[in-house]
Tab-separated table of C-alpha atoms and ligand atoms in Angstrom:
chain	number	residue	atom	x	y	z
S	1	UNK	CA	0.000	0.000	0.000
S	2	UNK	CA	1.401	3.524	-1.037
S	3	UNK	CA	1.823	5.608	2.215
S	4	UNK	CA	1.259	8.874	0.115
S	5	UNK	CA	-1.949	10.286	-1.770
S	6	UNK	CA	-0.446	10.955	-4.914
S	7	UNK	CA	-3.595	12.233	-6.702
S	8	UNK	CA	-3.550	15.704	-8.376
S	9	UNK	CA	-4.185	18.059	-5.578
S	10	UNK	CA	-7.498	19.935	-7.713
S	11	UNK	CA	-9.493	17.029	-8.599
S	12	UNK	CA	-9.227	15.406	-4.579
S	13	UNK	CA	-10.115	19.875	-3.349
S	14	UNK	CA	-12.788	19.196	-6.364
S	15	UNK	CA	-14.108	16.037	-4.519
S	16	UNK	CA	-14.269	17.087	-0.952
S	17	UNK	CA	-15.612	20.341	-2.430
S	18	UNK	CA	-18.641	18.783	-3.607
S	19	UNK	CA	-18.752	15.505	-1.235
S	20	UNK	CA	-21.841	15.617	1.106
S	21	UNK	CA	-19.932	13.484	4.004
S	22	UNK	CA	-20.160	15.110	7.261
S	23	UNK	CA	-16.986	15.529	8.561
S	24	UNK	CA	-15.659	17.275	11.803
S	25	UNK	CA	-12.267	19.282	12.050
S	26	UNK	CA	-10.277	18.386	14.694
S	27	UNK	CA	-6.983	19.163	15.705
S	28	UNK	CA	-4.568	18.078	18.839
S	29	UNK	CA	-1.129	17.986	20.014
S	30	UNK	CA	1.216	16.184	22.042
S	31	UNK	CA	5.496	16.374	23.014
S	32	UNK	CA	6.435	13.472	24.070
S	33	UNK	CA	9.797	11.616	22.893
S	34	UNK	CA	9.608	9.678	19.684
S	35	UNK	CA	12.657	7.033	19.170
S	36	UNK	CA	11.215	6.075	15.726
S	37	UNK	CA	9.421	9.173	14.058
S	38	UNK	CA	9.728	7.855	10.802
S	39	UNK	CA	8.407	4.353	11.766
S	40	UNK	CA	5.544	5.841	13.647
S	41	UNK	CA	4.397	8.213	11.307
S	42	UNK	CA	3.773	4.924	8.627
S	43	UNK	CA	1.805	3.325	11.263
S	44	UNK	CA	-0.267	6.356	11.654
S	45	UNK	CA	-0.306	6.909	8.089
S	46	UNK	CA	-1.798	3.202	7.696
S	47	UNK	CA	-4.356	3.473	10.579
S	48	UNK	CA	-5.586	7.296	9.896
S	49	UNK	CA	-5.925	6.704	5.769
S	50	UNK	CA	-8.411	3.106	6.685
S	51	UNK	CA	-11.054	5.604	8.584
S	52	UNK	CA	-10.936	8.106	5.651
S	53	UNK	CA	-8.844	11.064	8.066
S	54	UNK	CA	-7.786	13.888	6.287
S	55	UNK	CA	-5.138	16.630	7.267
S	56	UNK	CA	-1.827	17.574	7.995
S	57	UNK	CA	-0.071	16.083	10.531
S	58	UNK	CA	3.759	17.123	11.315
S	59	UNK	CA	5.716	14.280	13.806
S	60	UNK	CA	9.499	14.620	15.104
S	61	UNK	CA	11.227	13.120	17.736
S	62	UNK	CA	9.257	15.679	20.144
S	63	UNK	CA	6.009	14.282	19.296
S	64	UNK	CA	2.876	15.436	16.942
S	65	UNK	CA	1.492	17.947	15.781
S	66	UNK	CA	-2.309	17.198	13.885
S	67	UNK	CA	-5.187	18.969	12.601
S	68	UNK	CA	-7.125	16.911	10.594
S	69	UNK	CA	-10.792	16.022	9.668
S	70	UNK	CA	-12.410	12.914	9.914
S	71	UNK	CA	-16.103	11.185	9.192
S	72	UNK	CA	-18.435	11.776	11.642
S	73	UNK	CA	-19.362	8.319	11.278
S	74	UNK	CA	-16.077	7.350	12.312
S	75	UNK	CA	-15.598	9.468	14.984
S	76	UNK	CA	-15.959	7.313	17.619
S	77	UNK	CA	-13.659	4.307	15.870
S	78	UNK	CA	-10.733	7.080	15.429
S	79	UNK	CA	-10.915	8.055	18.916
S	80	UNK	CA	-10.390	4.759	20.216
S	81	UNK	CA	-7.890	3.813	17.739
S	82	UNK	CA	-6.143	6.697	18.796
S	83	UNK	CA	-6.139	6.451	22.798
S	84	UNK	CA	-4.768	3.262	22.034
S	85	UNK	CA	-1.536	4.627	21.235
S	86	UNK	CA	-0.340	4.868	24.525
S	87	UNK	CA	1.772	7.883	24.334
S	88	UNK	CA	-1.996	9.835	23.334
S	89	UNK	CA	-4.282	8.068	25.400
S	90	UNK	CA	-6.419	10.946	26.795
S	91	UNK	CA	-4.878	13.808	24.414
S	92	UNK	CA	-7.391	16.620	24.226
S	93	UNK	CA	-9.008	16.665	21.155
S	94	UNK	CA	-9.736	20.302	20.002
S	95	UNK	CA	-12.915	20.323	17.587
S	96	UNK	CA	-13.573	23.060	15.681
S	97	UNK	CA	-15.888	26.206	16.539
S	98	UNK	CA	-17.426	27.097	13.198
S	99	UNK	CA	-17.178	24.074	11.344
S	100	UNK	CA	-18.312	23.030	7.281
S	101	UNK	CA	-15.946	19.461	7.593
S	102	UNK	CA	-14.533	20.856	4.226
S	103	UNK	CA	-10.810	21.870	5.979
S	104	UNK	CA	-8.503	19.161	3.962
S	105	UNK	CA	-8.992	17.210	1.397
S	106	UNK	CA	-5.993	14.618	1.692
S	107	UNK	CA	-3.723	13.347	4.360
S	108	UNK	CA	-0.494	14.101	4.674
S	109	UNK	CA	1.903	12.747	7.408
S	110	UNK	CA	5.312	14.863	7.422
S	111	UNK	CA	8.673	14.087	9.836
S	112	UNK	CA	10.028	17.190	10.495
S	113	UNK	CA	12.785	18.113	13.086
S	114	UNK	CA	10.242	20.163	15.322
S	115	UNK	CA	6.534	19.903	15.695
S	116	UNK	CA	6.557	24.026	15.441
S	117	UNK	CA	9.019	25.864	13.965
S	118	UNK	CA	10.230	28.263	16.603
S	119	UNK	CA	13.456	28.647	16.043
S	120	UNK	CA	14.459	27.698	19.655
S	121	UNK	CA	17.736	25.768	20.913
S	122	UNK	CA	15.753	23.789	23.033
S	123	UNK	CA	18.752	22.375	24.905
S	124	UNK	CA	19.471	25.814	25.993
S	125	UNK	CA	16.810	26.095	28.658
S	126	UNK	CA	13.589	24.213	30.232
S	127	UNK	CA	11.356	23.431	28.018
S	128	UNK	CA	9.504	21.402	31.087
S	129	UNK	CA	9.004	24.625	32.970
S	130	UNK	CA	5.928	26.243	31.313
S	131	UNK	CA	3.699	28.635	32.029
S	132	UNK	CA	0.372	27.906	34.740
S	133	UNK	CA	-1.854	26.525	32.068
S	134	UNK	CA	-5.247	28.179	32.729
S	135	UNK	CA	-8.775	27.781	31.913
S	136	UNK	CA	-11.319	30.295	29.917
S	137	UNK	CA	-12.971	31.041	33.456
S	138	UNK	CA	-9.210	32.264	34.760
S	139	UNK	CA	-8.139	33.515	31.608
S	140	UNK	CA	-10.827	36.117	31.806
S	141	UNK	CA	-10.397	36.903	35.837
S	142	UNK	CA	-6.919	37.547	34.691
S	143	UNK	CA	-7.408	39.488	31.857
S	144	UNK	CA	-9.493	42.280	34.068
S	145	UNK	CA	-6.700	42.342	36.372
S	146	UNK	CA	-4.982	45.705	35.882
S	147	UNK	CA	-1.401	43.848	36.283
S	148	UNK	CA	-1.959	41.783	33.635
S	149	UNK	CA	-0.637	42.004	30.096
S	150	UNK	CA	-2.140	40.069	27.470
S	151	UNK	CA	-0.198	38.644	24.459
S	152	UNK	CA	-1.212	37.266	21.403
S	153	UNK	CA	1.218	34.609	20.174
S	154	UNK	CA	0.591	34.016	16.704
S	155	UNK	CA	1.355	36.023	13.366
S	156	UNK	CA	-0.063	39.487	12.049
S	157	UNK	CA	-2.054	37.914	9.289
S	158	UNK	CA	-3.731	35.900	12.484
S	159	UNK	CA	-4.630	38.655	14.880
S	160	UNK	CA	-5.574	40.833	11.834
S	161	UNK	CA	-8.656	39.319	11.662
S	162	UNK	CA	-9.401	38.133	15.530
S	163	UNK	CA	-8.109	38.431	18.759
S	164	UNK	CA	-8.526	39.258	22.422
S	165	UNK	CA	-9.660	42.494	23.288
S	166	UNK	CA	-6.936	44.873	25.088
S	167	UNK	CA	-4.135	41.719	23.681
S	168	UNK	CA	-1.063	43.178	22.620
S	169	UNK	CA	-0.570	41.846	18.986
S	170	UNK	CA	3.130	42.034	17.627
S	171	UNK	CA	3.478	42.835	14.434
S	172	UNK	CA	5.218	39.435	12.998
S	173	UNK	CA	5.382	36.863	9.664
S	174	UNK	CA	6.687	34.128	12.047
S	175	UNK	CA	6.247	32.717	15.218
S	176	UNK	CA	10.461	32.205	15.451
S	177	UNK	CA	9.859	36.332	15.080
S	178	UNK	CA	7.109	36.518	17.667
S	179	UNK	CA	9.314	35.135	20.705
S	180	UNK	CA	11.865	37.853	19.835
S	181	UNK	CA	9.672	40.572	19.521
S	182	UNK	CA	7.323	39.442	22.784
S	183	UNK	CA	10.329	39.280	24.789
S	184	UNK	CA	11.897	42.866	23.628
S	185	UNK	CA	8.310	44.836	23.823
S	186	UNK	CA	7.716	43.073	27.092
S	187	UNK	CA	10.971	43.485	28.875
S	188	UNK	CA	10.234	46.454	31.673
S	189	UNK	CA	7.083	44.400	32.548
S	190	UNK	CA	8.779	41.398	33.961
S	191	UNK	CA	7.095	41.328	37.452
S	192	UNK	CA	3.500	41.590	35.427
S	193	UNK	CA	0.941	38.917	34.915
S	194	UNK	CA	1.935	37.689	30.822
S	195	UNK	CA	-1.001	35.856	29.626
S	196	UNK	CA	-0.479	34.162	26.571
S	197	UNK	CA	-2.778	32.434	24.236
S	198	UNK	CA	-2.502	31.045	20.289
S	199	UNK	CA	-4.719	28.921	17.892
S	200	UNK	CA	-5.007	25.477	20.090
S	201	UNK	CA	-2.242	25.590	22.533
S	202	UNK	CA	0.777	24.347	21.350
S	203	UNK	CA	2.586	27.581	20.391
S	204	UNK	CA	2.529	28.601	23.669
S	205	UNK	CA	4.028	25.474	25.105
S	206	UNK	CA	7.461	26.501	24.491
S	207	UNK	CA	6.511	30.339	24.515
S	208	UNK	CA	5.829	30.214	27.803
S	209	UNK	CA	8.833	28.509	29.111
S	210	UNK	CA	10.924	30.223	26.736
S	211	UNK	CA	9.874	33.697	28.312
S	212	UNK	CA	10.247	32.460	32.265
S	213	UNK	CA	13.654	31.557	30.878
S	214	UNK	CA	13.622	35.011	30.008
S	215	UNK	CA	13.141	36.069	33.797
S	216	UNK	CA	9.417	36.909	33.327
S	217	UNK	CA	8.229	35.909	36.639
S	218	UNK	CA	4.134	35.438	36.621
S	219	UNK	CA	3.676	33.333	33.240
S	220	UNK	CA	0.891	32.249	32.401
S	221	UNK	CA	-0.928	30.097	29.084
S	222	UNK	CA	-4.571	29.611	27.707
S	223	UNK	CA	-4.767	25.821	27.819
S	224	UNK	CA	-6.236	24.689	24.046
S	225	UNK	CA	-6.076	27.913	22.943
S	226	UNK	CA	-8.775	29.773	21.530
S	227	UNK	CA	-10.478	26.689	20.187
S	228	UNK	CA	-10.783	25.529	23.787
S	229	UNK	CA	-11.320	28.718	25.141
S	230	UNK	CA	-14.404	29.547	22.292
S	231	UNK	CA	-15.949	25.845	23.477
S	232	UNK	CA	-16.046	26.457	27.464
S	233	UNK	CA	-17.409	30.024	27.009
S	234	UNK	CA	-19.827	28.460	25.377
S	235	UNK	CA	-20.512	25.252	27.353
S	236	UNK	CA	-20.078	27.745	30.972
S	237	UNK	CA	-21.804	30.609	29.732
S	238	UNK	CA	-19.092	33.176	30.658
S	239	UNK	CA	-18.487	36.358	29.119
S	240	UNK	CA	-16.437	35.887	25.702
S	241	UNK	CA	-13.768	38.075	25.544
S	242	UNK	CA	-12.516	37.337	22.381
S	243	UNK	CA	-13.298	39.581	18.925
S	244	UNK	CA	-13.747	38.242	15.446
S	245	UNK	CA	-12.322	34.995	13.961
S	246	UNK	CA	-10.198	32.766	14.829
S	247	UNK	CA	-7.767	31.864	11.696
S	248	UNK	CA	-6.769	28.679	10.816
S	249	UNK	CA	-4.526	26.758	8.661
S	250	UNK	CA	-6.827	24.533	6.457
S	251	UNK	CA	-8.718	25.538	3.994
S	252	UNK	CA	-11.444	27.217	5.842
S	253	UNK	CA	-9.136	30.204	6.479
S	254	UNK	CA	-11.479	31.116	9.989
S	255	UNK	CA	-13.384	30.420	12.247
S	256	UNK	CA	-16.143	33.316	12.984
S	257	UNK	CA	-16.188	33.103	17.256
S	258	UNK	CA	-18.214	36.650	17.379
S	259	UNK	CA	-19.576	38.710	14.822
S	260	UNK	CA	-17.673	41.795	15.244
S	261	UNK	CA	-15.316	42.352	12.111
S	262	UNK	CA	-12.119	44.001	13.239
S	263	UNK	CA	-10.499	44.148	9.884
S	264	UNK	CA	-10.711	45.529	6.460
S	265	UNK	CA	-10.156	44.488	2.832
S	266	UNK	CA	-7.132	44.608	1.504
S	267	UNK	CA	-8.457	46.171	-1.683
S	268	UNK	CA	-11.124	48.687	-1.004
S	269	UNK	CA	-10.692	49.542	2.896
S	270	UNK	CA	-14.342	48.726	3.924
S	271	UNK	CA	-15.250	46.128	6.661
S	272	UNK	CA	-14.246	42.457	5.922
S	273	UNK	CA	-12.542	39.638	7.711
S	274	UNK	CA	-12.647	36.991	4.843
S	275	UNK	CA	-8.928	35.792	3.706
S	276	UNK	CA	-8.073	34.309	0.269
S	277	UNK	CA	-5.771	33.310	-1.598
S	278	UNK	CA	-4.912	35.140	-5.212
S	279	UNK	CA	-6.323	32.934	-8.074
S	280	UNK	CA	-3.283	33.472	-10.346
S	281	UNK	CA	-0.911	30.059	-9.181
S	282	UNK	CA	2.235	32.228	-9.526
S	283	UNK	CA	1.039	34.248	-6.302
S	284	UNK	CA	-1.437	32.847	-4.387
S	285	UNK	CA	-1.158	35.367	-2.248
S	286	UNK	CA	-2.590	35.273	0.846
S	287	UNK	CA	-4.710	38.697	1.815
S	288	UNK	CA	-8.245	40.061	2.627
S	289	UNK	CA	-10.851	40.553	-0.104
S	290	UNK	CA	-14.451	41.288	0.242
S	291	UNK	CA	-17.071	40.086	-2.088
S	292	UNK	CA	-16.953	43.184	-4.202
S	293	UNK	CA	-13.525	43.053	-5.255
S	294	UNK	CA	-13.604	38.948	-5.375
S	295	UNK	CA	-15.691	39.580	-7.992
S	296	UNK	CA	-13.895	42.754	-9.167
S	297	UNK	CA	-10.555	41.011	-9.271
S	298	UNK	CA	-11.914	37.548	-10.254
S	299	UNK	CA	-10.451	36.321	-6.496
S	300	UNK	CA	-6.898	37.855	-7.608
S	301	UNK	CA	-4.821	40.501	-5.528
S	302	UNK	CA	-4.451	43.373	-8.089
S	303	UNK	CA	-5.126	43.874	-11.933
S	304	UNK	CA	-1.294	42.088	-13.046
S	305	UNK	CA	-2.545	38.947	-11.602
S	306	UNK	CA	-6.012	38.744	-12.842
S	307	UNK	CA	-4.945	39.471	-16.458
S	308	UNK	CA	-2.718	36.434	-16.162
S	309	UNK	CA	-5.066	34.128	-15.222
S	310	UNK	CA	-7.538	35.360	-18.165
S	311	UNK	CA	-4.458	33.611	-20.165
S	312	UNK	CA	-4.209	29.835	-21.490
S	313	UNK	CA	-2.952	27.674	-19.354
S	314	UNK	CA	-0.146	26.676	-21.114
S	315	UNK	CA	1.200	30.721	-21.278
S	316	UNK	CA	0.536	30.770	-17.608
S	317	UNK	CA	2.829	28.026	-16.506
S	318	UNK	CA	5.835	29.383	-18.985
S	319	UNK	CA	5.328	32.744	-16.963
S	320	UNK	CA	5.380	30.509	-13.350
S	321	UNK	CA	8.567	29.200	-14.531
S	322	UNK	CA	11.651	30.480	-11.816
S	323	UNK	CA	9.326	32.217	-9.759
S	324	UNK	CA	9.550	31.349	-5.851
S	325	UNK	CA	5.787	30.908	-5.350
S	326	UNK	CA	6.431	29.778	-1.679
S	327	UNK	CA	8.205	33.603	-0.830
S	328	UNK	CA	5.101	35.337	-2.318
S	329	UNK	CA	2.665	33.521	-0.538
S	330	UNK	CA	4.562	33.882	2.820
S	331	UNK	CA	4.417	38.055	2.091
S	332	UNK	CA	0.819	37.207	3.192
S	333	UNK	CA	-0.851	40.087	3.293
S	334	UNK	CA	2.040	42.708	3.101
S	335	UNK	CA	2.262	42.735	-1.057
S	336	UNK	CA	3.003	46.152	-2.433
S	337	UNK	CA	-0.027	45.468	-4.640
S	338	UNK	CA	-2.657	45.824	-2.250
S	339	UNK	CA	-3.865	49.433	-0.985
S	340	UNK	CA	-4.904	48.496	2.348
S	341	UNK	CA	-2.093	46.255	3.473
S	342	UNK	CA	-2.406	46.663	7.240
S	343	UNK	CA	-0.749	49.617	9.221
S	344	UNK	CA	1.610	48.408	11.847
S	345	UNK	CA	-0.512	47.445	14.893
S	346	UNK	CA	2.198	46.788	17.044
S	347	UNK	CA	-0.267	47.410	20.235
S	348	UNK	CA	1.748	50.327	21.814
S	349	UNK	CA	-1.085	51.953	24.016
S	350	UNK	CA	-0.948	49.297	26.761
S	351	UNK	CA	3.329	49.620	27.088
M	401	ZN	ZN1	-13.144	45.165	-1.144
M	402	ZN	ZN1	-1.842	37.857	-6.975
């Protein structure tokens, strides 16, 4: 049995696109050492691909790293078949908020060196001494507390489009950037409460013991992340304190958690929190774009692109040729082509 879907990526998006199988999105995470990444990621290859799981799913000797999507009819089956791996027996299984089942549309297993690429030596500090992991209830009791700073851990193109109200939300591509620039804009606040959250958890896993390495004293993490946070507001009742979507990396781009729409489009300025990517293959940018100018722009980011996809197919890929799709898509959001790229919002009224 191949241990790779080797199918042409637009006719398996084509499929799930049009498939009427409910799925659910669910993603979860877990460091613990690995001997044998390689050999465990074929046996969860094997196992995942017989109950029809979709997703991306990074392992390395620290563990995994999954978000996925799998049948709701075989919901149950995966979870057991999953707890049965000892090392994830129990691992807390984030499902998605706002949720079509239409987030991946093949599986793929990658070994990489680290489950999130941040950058860090890990054998120069404690990676066991996080942060006090804290609930959605605490998490807001903290966040009224006037000696309390809240970060946002994750990238610009992320908090562009949702976050915590009052967070501070540094103004970075990377989350390798985003330790750096936490710890610099942070560093005359040491003796504060830092309350840090991400998408589902894991970023702040090493964030948090990374910045008490750092000599920040009162450290403290949103267990599950928004995902989890979104779900016990929910389940508890409490006050949500969070504004706008929640992005994430499949193809559902977000996750709406209130209605309030705290950005604009990229192209025209007004009101808009959906993100795209540009049509035109050589860019596939990824950026803002309201309805108007989707249809304006036939889904590309500026005039160039959507003449070249009104040309054959054939002209299009010589013009691809040499180009370094993966830097252009990574500008996310900061092309010179779009008018309303967003304005530094390094948050500088709560320093
Ligand atoms: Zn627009
Ligand atoms: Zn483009």
């Amino acid at each position: 049995m191949a241990l790779h879907n080797r199918i042409d990526k637009r006719i398996l998006k084509e499929k799930m696109q049009h498939s009427s199988e409910e799925r659910i999105t669910i993603s979860f995470y877990k460091y613990h050492q690995l001997a044998e990444p390689k050999a465990f990621r074929d046996e969860l290859y094997t196992l995942l691909d017989q109950l029809g799981v979709m997703g991306r799913i990074y392992v390395a000797h620290e563990g995994i790293n999954a978000q996925i999507s799998a049948p709701k009819a075989n919901l149950d089956i995966f979870r057991e078949k999953l707890y049965s791996i000892d090392f994830l027996n129990g691992v807390r299984l984030n499902i998605a908020v706002d949720d079509n089942g239409k987030s991946f549309f093949k599986l793929k297993i990658l070994v990489r060196k680290k489950i999130v690429a941040d950058g860090l030596d890990d054998t120069s500090f404690d990676v066991t001494q996080t942060g006090q992991h804290v609930n959605a209830a605490d998490f807001n009791k903290l966040a009224e507390n006037p000696n309390t700073i809240i970060i946002d851990m994750r990238n610009h193109y992320e908090s562009e489009v949702g976050h915590f109200k009052g967070a501070v939300l540094p103004d970075v591509d990377t989350f390798r950037e985003e330790l750096q620039i936490a710890e610099d804009l942070l560093k005359d606040n040491k003796d504060k409460n830092l309350l840090m959250y991400c998408t589902g958890g894991i970023r702040c896993e090493k964030a948090s013991a990374w910045m008490r390495h750092k000599g920040f004293n009162n450290v403290f993490q949103l267990n599950g992340g928004i995902i989890e946070y979104t779900r016990q507001v929910k389940n508890e009742g409490l006050e949500n304190k969070f504004i706008g979507k929640n992005f994430v990396f499949d193809e559902r781009l977000g996750e709406r958690i209130s209605e309030d729409i705290v950005s604009v489009c990229h192209q025209c300025g007004k009101a808009c929190d959906t993100h795209t990517n540009c049509k035109n293959d050589g860019c596939h940018l990824l950026f803002i774009q309201c309805e108007e100018c989707a249809g304006h722009f036939n889904g590309c980011c500026s005039d160039e692109c959507k003449e070249i996809i009104a040309m054959p197919a054939e002209a299009q890929k010589e013009l691809r040729k040499g180009i370094n799709k993966g830097r252009q898509v990574f500008r996310k959001g900061r092309s010179e082509k779009i008018a309303f790229r967003k304005v530094n919002h390094q948050s500088s009224t709560i320093l």
